[in-house]
Amino acid sequence: MKNKNFLQIDSHDNLIVALQTLDRGSVVKLETKVVELQHDIPAKHKIALENLETGDAAVMYGVIVGRANQSIRAGELITTANLDHATTEFKESHEPFQWHAPQPYQNSPVEFMGIRRPDGKVGTANYWIFVPLVFCSNQELNELKKVLPPALGYTTTSRYVHYAEQLVEQIKTKGAPVDPVISLDSFDPQPQPLFPKVDGLRFLTHHMGCGSTPDEADELVELLANYITHPNTAGATVVSLGCQKAEVRAVQAALKKKDPGAVKPVFYYDRQSWNEPVDMLEAIIRQTLVSLQQANDISRQPVPISELVVGVECGGSDGFSGISANPVIGRAMDHLVAKGGSVILAEFPELCGVENELVSRCVEPESGVRFLELMRSYRRRVQAVGFDFDQNPSPGNIRDGLITDAMKSAGAAKKGGTSPVVDVFDYPGQVRRRGLNLLCTPGGDVESTTALAGAGANLIIFSTGLGTPTGNPIVPVLKLSSNSDMARRLEYMIDLDTGPLINGTQTLDELGAQLEKLCVETASGRYRAKAVRLNQEDFIPWKRGMSL
């Protein structure tokens, strides 16, 4: 139940959410309950709706999100001092799951302008990528990054370079930067690339490839092969040192399985096979220019919206994420699944406590078993080094109302909507079935978005309540804000504000329809996501262990 002051998400909940800052002594009325607030309650935080004794379960979203570690009075603020992480116990049997697919929105799009590759996959962008097999090769990629994008017109002078140059000029002429506040509103140069149908060059520098276990090297190879064969990739230049664990032959074997027709151009350069690095780099530059001419020949064409594969992610979450941005994403994803599209829900530490719901939604019992096995295996790894899933929430999460991991998870799961789960797979696997998929990744923003793109997502939707500057090298990332205040302050990074759901000026379906159209515009290349404009090209492979 919702009014302008608070929200009870589920009728079984004994915690409610403050939608705005509430004063101590004010009264909350909910049906027959009348509760006087015991503290000033910040917006986004939770309030006990009834008295809780030590050990009593705290319930939100209809599931257990914690247990009281002391007596909590009705009207009291919920904090880490009075509530511990706890989850609903898993049940072996579940009620039969039935899903009623939503009816399409009025004027709902049924296609987008995509890039159909020779292997049949559909991309939403067209990039040439440079792939190091080991961190030792980052140096060569950094040299190429300095030279190629500017020469080809993909980069322009940074506004910060422009700002620094003006300050330096003031020092030269006046002895000091007398006016450090220099307006840059009119300084917005646009790239003018030589190859306009190629969206850019991307450099996947990373910290792995050697000094790791064989399993980690194998996972890196699989991930890199996924990026090379991704439909948003026109082709790839692979650079190795020559002696690393992530070997060229392993990449070639992985590519042969994923692209048996070898329809995508891939070039290999081994630094130890060249006398001088300059010779190798000049050869790469020549080859790249020839390849980009060919990549520029491709054109977009109408394709069904069912060709969209959307990865959903959250980062910098707040106490509103689970009641605004994430449900909006979930509603749009239900409509995508109803049209035959695919969705990937990841971040397994942030699905802790909602196992019952997700297992009950699995189309095949084997998928439910697989999900639980992956969750338990992941948790054992973390516990082996002295940690647990309950340590997932960050200080920022907690300050903004996400007190326990179970509370965070119950809201994070809303990104996946309500549709059946068609498949469950481990990192660094790829989507095989249309519909809602579960992918085992950590909750870390960049590791998870890196994995989502590798799994085949050709679009990523990212919710945030605090503001997170995260993107991906080859997949456009759309940012949704959970609250309008943050959207106004950080307008430069937010693509869609779902705060109107909190203040009641827009409905879930209205915002879901806006998001669906924004996805189509982005996938068609008509809208450039803010993360793309800001050159947010984060790439961090998951190094298994205690990453949460």
Short mmCIF file of C-alpha atoms in Angstrom, two decimals, residues 175-535:
data_model
loop_
_atom_site.label_atom_id
_atom_site.label_comp_id
_atom_site.label_asym_id
_atom_site.label_seq_id
_atom_site.Cartn_x
_atom_site.Cartn_y
_atom_site.Cartn_z
CA GLY A 175 50.98 35.06 -14.16
CA ALA A 176 48.08 33.16 -12.58
CA PRO A 177 44.76 31.56 -13.57
CA VAL A 178 42.71 34.58 -12.53
CA ASP A 179 39.45 33.13 -13.75
CA PRO A 180 39.50 29.38 -13.01
CA VAL A 181 35.77 29.00 -13.71
CA ILE A 182 35.73 28.87 -17.51
CA SER A 183 32.48 28.10 -19.30
CA LEU A 184 32.68 25.09 -21.58
CA ASP A 185 29.01 24.96 -22.53
CA SER A 186 29.79 25.76 -26.14
CA PHE A 187 32.69 23.30 -26.30
CA ASP A 188 31.00 20.14 -27.59
CA PRO A 189 32.97 18.86 -30.59
CA GLN A 190 31.51 15.90 -32.45
CA PRO A 191 33.62 13.08 -33.89
CA GLN A 192 33.75 12.89 -37.68
CA PRO A 193 35.13 9.42 -38.39
CA LEU A 194 36.65 8.39 -41.69
CA PHE A 195 34.49 5.23 -41.54
CA PRO A 196 31.06 6.44 -40.36
CA LYS A 197 29.44 2.98 -40.31
CA VAL A 198 32.08 1.74 -37.86
CA ASP A 199 31.16 2.98 -34.39
CA GLY A 200 34.73 2.97 -33.14
CA LEU A 201 37.79 1.06 -32.02
CA ARG A 202 37.80 -0.65 -28.63
CA PHE A 203 40.80 -1.80 -26.60
CA LEU A 204 40.08 -4.58 -24.08
CA THR A 205 43.03 -4.08 -21.75
CA HIS A 206 42.92 -6.24 -18.61
CA HIS A 207 45.05 -7.59 -15.76
CA MET A 208 44.98 -11.31 -16.51
CA GLY A 209 46.45 -13.92 -18.89
CA CYS A 210 49.42 -15.17 -16.87
CA GLY A 211 50.42 -15.90 -13.29
CA SER A 212 46.99 -17.47 -12.75
CA THR A 213 45.50 -20.92 -12.44
CA PRO A 214 44.78 -22.95 -15.60
CA ASP A 215 41.04 -22.57 -14.91
CA GLU A 216 41.34 -18.78 -14.82
CA ALA A 217 43.30 -18.78 -18.07
CA ASP A 218 40.64 -20.99 -19.69
CA GLU A 219 37.85 -18.68 -18.52
CA LEU A 220 39.68 -15.63 -19.86
CA VAL A 221 40.11 -17.31 -23.25
CA GLU A 222 36.40 -18.15 -23.37
CA LEU A 223 35.44 -14.60 -22.43
CA LEU A 224 37.71 -13.05 -25.06
CA ALA A 225 36.41 -15.47 -27.68
CA ASN A 226 32.87 -14.41 -26.74
CA TYR A 227 33.77 -10.77 -27.34
CA ILE A 228 35.44 -11.56 -30.68
CA THR A 229 32.38 -13.47 -31.92
CA HIS A 230 29.91 -10.96 -30.45
CA PRO A 231 27.49 -9.53 -33.05
CA ASN A 232 28.58 -5.99 -32.13
CA THR A 233 32.14 -6.84 -33.21
CA ALA A 234 33.13 -6.47 -36.87
CA GLY A 235 36.51 -8.13 -36.34
CA ALA A 236 39.44 -8.35 -33.96
CA THR A 237 43.17 -7.88 -33.63
CA VAL A 238 44.63 -10.26 -31.04
CA VAL A 239 47.98 -9.34 -29.46
CA SER A 240 50.02 -11.70 -27.30
CA LEU A 241 53.45 -11.73 -25.73
CA GLY A 242 54.04 -15.35 -26.74
CA CYS A 243 54.69 -17.12 -23.46
CA GLN A 244 51.49 -16.46 -21.45
CA LYS A 245 49.05 -19.06 -20.14
CA ALA A 246 46.18 -17.71 -22.25
CA GLU A 247 47.66 -19.08 -25.48
CA VAL A 248 46.81 -18.12 -29.04
CA ARG A 249 46.03 -21.71 -29.95
CA ALA A 250 43.46 -21.85 -27.12
CA VAL A 251 41.74 -18.75 -28.49
CA GLN A 252 41.76 -20.20 -31.99
CA ALA A 253 40.22 -23.45 -30.72
CA ALA A 254 37.50 -21.53 -28.86
CA LEU A 255 36.74 -19.44 -31.95
CA LYS A 256 36.51 -22.52 -34.12
CA LYS A 257 33.71 -23.82 -31.88
CA LYS A 258 31.87 -20.49 -31.73
CA ASP A 259 32.45 -19.44 -35.37
CA PRO A 260 33.06 -22.67 -37.31
CA GLY A 261 32.70 -20.88 -40.64
CA ALA A 262 35.41 -18.37 -39.71
CA VAL A 263 33.25 -15.60 -41.13
CA LYS A 264 34.70 -12.91 -38.87
CA PRO A 265 38.20 -11.54 -39.60
CA VAL A 266 40.66 -12.12 -36.74
CA PHE A 267 44.38 -11.25 -36.90
CA TYR A 268 47.07 -12.49 -34.49
CA TYR A 269 50.28 -10.75 -33.50
CA ASP A 270 52.87 -12.33 -31.20
CA ARG A 271 55.35 -9.75 -29.90
CA GLN A 272 58.16 -12.27 -29.31
CA SER A 273 58.01 -13.19 -33.00
CA TRP A 274 58.99 -9.65 -34.08
CA ASN A 275 62.44 -8.11 -33.89
CA GLU A 276 61.15 -4.67 -32.96
CA PRO A 277 57.81 -3.64 -31.43
CA VAL A 278 57.61 -0.78 -33.94
CA ASP A 279 57.51 -3.27 -36.84
CA MET A 280 54.60 -5.12 -35.27
CA LEU A 281 52.66 -1.95 -34.46
CA GLU A 282 53.09 -0.57 -37.97
CA ALA A 283 51.84 -3.87 -39.39
CA ILE A 284 48.79 -3.71 -37.08
CA ILE A 285 48.02 -0.15 -38.17
CA ARG A 286 48.17 -1.09 -41.88
CA GLN A 287 46.00 -4.15 -41.37
CA THR A 288 43.47 -2.20 -39.29
CA LEU A 289 42.94 0.44 -41.99
CA VAL A 290 42.27 -2.23 -44.62
CA SER A 291 39.88 -4.09 -42.28
CA LEU A 292 37.95 -0.96 -41.35
CA GLN A 293 37.26 -0.26 -45.02
CA GLN A 294 35.54 -3.65 -45.20
CA ALA A 295 33.73 -3.21 -41.87
CA ASN A 296 32.36 0.09 -43.13
CA ASP A 297 30.43 -1.68 -45.91
CA ILE A 298 27.79 -3.06 -43.54
CA SER A 299 24.36 -1.41 -43.24
CA ARG A 300 21.56 -1.57 -40.70
CA GLN A 301 18.32 -3.28 -41.62
CA PRO A 302 14.93 -3.87 -39.97
CA VAL A 303 15.00 -6.91 -37.66
CA PRO A 304 12.40 -8.26 -35.19
CA ILE A 305 12.63 -6.97 -31.65
CA SER A 306 13.01 -10.64 -30.65
CA GLU A 307 16.66 -10.29 -31.74
CA LEU A 308 17.37 -8.11 -28.71
CA VAL A 309 19.37 -9.77 -25.93
CA VAL A 310 19.28 -7.46 -22.92
CA GLY A 311 21.52 -7.79 -19.89
CA VAL A 312 20.15 -6.16 -16.73
CA GLU A 313 22.42 -4.75 -14.05
CA CYS A 314 22.30 -2.50 -10.98
CA GLY A 315 25.05 -0.53 -9.28
CA GLY A 316 25.23 2.22 -6.71
CA SER A 317 21.79 1.05 -5.56
CA ASP A 318 19.71 2.93 -3.01
CA GLY A 319 16.58 2.32 -0.99
CA PHE A 320 14.39 3.24 -3.96
CA SER A 321 16.11 0.99 -6.56
CA GLY A 322 13.92 -1.99 -5.76
CA ILE A 323 10.67 -0.03 -5.95
CA SER A 324 11.28 2.21 -8.97
CA ALA A 325 14.12 1.59 -11.45
CA ASN A 326 14.33 -2.19 -11.06
CA PRO A 327 10.56 -2.82 -11.39
CA VAL A 328 10.49 -0.52 -14.44
CA ILE A 329 13.26 -2.60 -16.01
CA GLY A 330 11.39 -5.78 -15.07
CA ARG A 331 8.18 -4.55 -16.69
CA ALA A 332 9.97 -3.68 -19.93
CA MET A 333 11.75 -7.05 -19.88
CA ASP A 334 8.45 -8.90 -19.50
CA HIS A 335 7.25 -7.17 -22.67
CA LEU A 336 10.49 -8.08 -24.45
CA VAL A 337 10.18 -11.75 -23.46
CA ALA A 338 6.53 -11.73 -24.58
CA LYS A 339 7.80 -10.66 -28.04
CA GLY A 340 10.36 -13.47 -28.19
CA GLY A 341 13.38 -11.53 -26.94
CA SER A 342 16.01 -12.58 -24.41
CA VAL A 343 16.97 -11.22 -20.98
CA ILE A 344 19.99 -12.03 -18.80
CA LEU A 345 19.72 -11.55 -15.03
CA ALA A 346 23.07 -11.95 -13.23
CA GLU A 347 24.74 -10.86 -9.94
CA PHE A 348 24.15 -14.06 -7.94
CA PRO A 349 25.17 -12.59 -4.54
CA GLU A 350 22.27 -10.18 -5.10
CA LEU A 351 19.76 -12.98 -5.64
CA CYS A 352 20.32 -14.28 -2.13
CA GLY A 353 16.95 -14.84 -0.43
CA VAL A 354 14.82 -15.03 -3.57
CA GLU A 355 15.83 -18.58 -4.50
CA ASN A 356 12.31 -19.92 -3.88
CA GLU A 357 10.75 -17.56 -6.39
CA LEU A 358 13.39 -18.09 -9.09
CA VAL A 359 13.44 -21.89 -8.75
CA SER A 360 9.62 -21.98 -8.93
CA ARG A 361 9.82 -20.04 -12.22
CA CYS A 362 12.27 -22.43 -13.89
CA VAL A 363 10.70 -24.08 -16.93
CA GLU A 364 12.81 -27.20 -16.41
CA PRO A 365 13.55 -28.66 -12.95
CA GLU A 366 17.19 -29.15 -14.00
CA SER A 367 17.56 -25.37 -14.30
CA GLY A 368 16.40 -24.89 -10.73
CA VAL A 369 18.91 -27.48 -9.53
CA ARG A 370 21.65 -25.80 -11.56
CA PHE A 371 20.80 -22.39 -10.07
CA LEU A 372 21.02 -23.71 -6.50
CA GLU A 373 24.27 -25.56 -7.23
CA LEU A 374 25.88 -22.40 -8.62
CA MET A 375 24.65 -20.30 -5.69
CA ARG A 376 25.96 -22.80 -3.14
CA SER A 377 29.28 -23.29 -4.91
CA TYR A 378 29.81 -19.53 -5.11
CA ARG A 379 28.94 -19.12 -1.44
CA ARG A 380 31.35 -21.88 -0.39
CA ARG A 381 34.19 -20.13 -2.23
CA VAL A 382 33.45 -16.89 -0.43
CA GLN A 383 33.09 -18.57 2.97
CA ALA A 384 36.41 -20.38 2.47
CA VAL A 385 38.19 -17.03 2.73
CA GLY A 386 36.22 -15.83 5.72
CA PHE A 387 33.40 -13.84 4.10
CA ASP A 388 29.75 -14.37 3.12
CA PHE A 389 27.03 -12.92 0.90
CA ASP A 390 25.79 -10.74 3.76
CA GLN A 391 28.85 -8.53 3.24
CA ASN A 392 27.76 -7.60 -0.27
CA PRO A 393 26.03 -4.25 0.51
CA SER A 394 28.44 -1.33 0.20
CA PRO A 395 28.60 1.57 2.69
CA GLY A 396 26.73 3.68 0.13
CA ASN A 397 23.98 1.05 -0.16
CA ILE A 398 23.56 1.00 3.62
CA ARG A 399 23.56 4.80 4.01
CA ASP A 400 20.74 4.97 1.47
CA GLY A 401 18.51 2.36 3.04
CA LEU A 402 19.70 -1.09 1.92
CA ILE A 403 20.43 -2.55 5.35
CA THR A 404 20.95 -6.25 4.50
CA ASP A 405 21.96 -8.28 1.47
CA ALA A 406 18.56 -9.97 1.49
CA MET A 407 16.85 -6.57 1.34
CA LYS A 408 19.12 -5.54 -1.53
CA SER A 409 18.59 -8.87 -3.32
CA ALA A 410 14.81 -8.79 -3.11
CA GLY A 411 14.84 -5.44 -4.90
CA ALA A 412 17.62 -6.35 -7.34
CA ALA A 413 15.72 -9.43 -8.56
CA LYS A 414 12.90 -7.18 -9.80
CA LYS A 415 15.07 -6.32 -12.84
CA GLY A 416 14.31 -9.79 -14.20
CA GLY A 417 10.56 -9.20 -14.34
CA THR A 418 8.11 -12.04 -13.78
CA SER A 419 8.58 -14.33 -16.79
CA PRO A 420 9.65 -18.00 -16.68
CA VAL A 421 13.35 -18.84 -16.32
CA VAL A 422 14.34 -20.74 -19.48
CA ASP A 423 18.02 -21.41 -18.67
CA VAL A 424 20.72 -21.07 -16.00
CA PHE A 425 24.41 -21.00 -16.91
CA ASP A 426 27.81 -20.21 -15.45
CA TYR A 427 30.36 -17.55 -16.37
CA PRO A 428 31.70 -17.19 -19.05
CA GLY A 429 28.93 -19.00 -20.90
CA GLN A 430 26.58 -17.63 -23.56
CA VAL A 431 22.83 -17.38 -24.00
CA ARG A 432 21.34 -20.36 -25.82
CA ARG A 433 17.61 -19.86 -25.35
CA ARG A 434 15.16 -17.02 -25.86
CA GLY A 435 13.50 -15.78 -22.70
CA LEU A 436 14.76 -15.02 -19.19
CA ASN A 437 18.20 -16.48 -18.41
CA LEU A 438 20.18 -16.53 -15.15
CA LEU A 439 23.96 -16.02 -15.40
CA CYS A 440 26.32 -16.56 -12.46
CA THR A 441 28.42 -13.41 -11.97
CA PRO A 442 29.56 -11.35 -9.01
CA GLY A 443 27.66 -8.24 -7.96
CA GLY A 444 30.59 -5.96 -8.86
CA ASP A 445 29.32 -3.59 -11.54
CA VAL A 446 32.12 -3.83 -14.10
CA GLU A 447 32.81 -7.55 -13.67
CA SER A 448 29.12 -8.26 -14.14
CA THR A 449 28.57 -5.95 -17.15
CA THR A 450 31.73 -7.45 -18.71
CA ALA A 451 30.20 -10.90 -18.26
CA LEU A 452 26.77 -9.84 -19.58
CA ALA A 453 28.26 -8.59 -22.82
CA GLY A 454 30.34 -11.74 -23.10
CA ALA A 455 27.20 -13.82 -22.62
CA GLY A 456 25.69 -12.27 -25.75
CA ALA A 457 23.82 -9.20 -24.51
CA ASN A 458 23.64 -6.66 -27.33
CA LEU A 459 22.14 -4.04 -24.99
CA ILE A 460 22.58 -3.53 -21.23
CA ILE A 461 20.21 -1.67 -18.90
CA PHE A 462 21.78 -0.45 -15.68
CA SER A 463 19.84 0.95 -12.72
CA THR A 464 21.47 3.22 -10.16
CA GLY A 465 20.34 5.18 -7.13
CA LEU A 466 23.60 6.91 -6.28
CA GLY A 467 25.21 7.28 -9.71
CA THR A 468 27.70 4.83 -11.22
CA PRO A 469 30.01 5.75 -14.15
CA THR A 470 30.05 2.30 -15.75
CA GLY A 471 29.88 1.29 -19.40
CA ASN A 472 31.09 -1.46 -21.71
CA PRO A 473 33.49 -1.38 -24.69
CA ILE A 474 31.15 -2.92 -27.27
CA VAL A 475 27.61 -2.90 -25.83
CA PRO A 476 25.59 0.28 -25.21
CA VAL A 477 24.68 0.67 -21.53
CA LEU A 478 21.52 2.62 -20.67
CA LYS A 479 21.44 4.17 -17.19
CA LEU A 480 18.20 4.46 -15.22
CA SER A 481 17.98 6.53 -12.04
CA SER A 482 15.84 5.34 -9.14
CA ASN A 483 15.16 8.88 -7.92
CA SER A 484 14.67 12.25 -9.59
CA ASP A 485 17.06 14.16 -7.31
CA MET A 486 20.03 12.10 -8.50
CA ALA A 487 18.80 12.28 -12.10
CA ARG A 488 18.82 16.07 -11.92
CA ARG A 489 22.25 16.28 -10.29
CA LEU A 490 23.85 13.71 -12.58
CA GLU A 491 21.84 14.41 -15.71
CA TYR A 492 24.96 13.93 -17.83
CA MET A 493 25.01 10.18 -17.09
CA ILE A 494 21.30 9.28 -16.79
CA ASP A 495 19.28 8.16 -19.83
CA LEU A 496 15.90 7.69 -18.10
CA ASP A 497 14.60 8.88 -14.72
CA THR A 498 12.19 6.49 -12.96
CA GLY A 499 11.76 8.85 -9.99
CA PRO A 500 8.26 9.83 -11.20
CA LEU A 501 7.14 6.39 -10.03
CA ILE A 502 8.10 7.42 -6.48
CA ASN A 503 6.30 10.77 -6.55
CA GLY A 504 3.29 9.31 -8.35
CA THR A 505 3.42 11.42 -11.51
CA GLN A 506 3.93 8.40 -13.79
CA THR A 507 2.90 4.76 -13.62
CA LEU A 508 4.95 1.59 -13.95
CA ASP A 509 3.48 0.91 -17.39
CA GLU A 510 4.12 4.43 -18.63
CA LEU A 511 7.78 4.24 -17.65
CA GLY A 512 8.05 0.66 -18.93
CA ALA A 513 6.78 1.82 -22.33
CA GLN A 514 9.30 4.69 -22.35
CA LEU A 515 12.12 2.28 -21.57
CA GLU A 516 11.02 -0.12 -24.31
CA LYS A 517 11.13 2.69 -26.89
CA LEU A 518 14.49 3.91 -25.57
CA CYS A 519 15.89 0.39 -26.00
CA VAL A 520 14.73 0.29 -29.62
CA GLU A 521 16.13 3.77 -30.37
CA THR A 522 19.48 2.78 -28.83
CA ALA A 523 19.62 -0.61 -30.56
CA SER A 524 18.86 1.14 -33.86
CA GLY A 525 21.75 3.56 -33.46
CA ARG A 526 19.45 6.57 -33.35
CA TYR A 527 20.14 7.29 -29.66
CA ARG A 528 23.64 7.32 -28.17
CA ALA A 529 23.62 6.13 -24.57
CA LYS A 530 25.21 8.57 -22.13
CA ALA A 531 27.81 5.94 -21.20
CA VAL A 532 28.87 5.79 -24.86
CA ARG A 533 29.08 9.58 -25.10
CA LEU A 534 31.19 9.65 -21.94
CA ASN A 535 33.61 7.02 -23.30
#
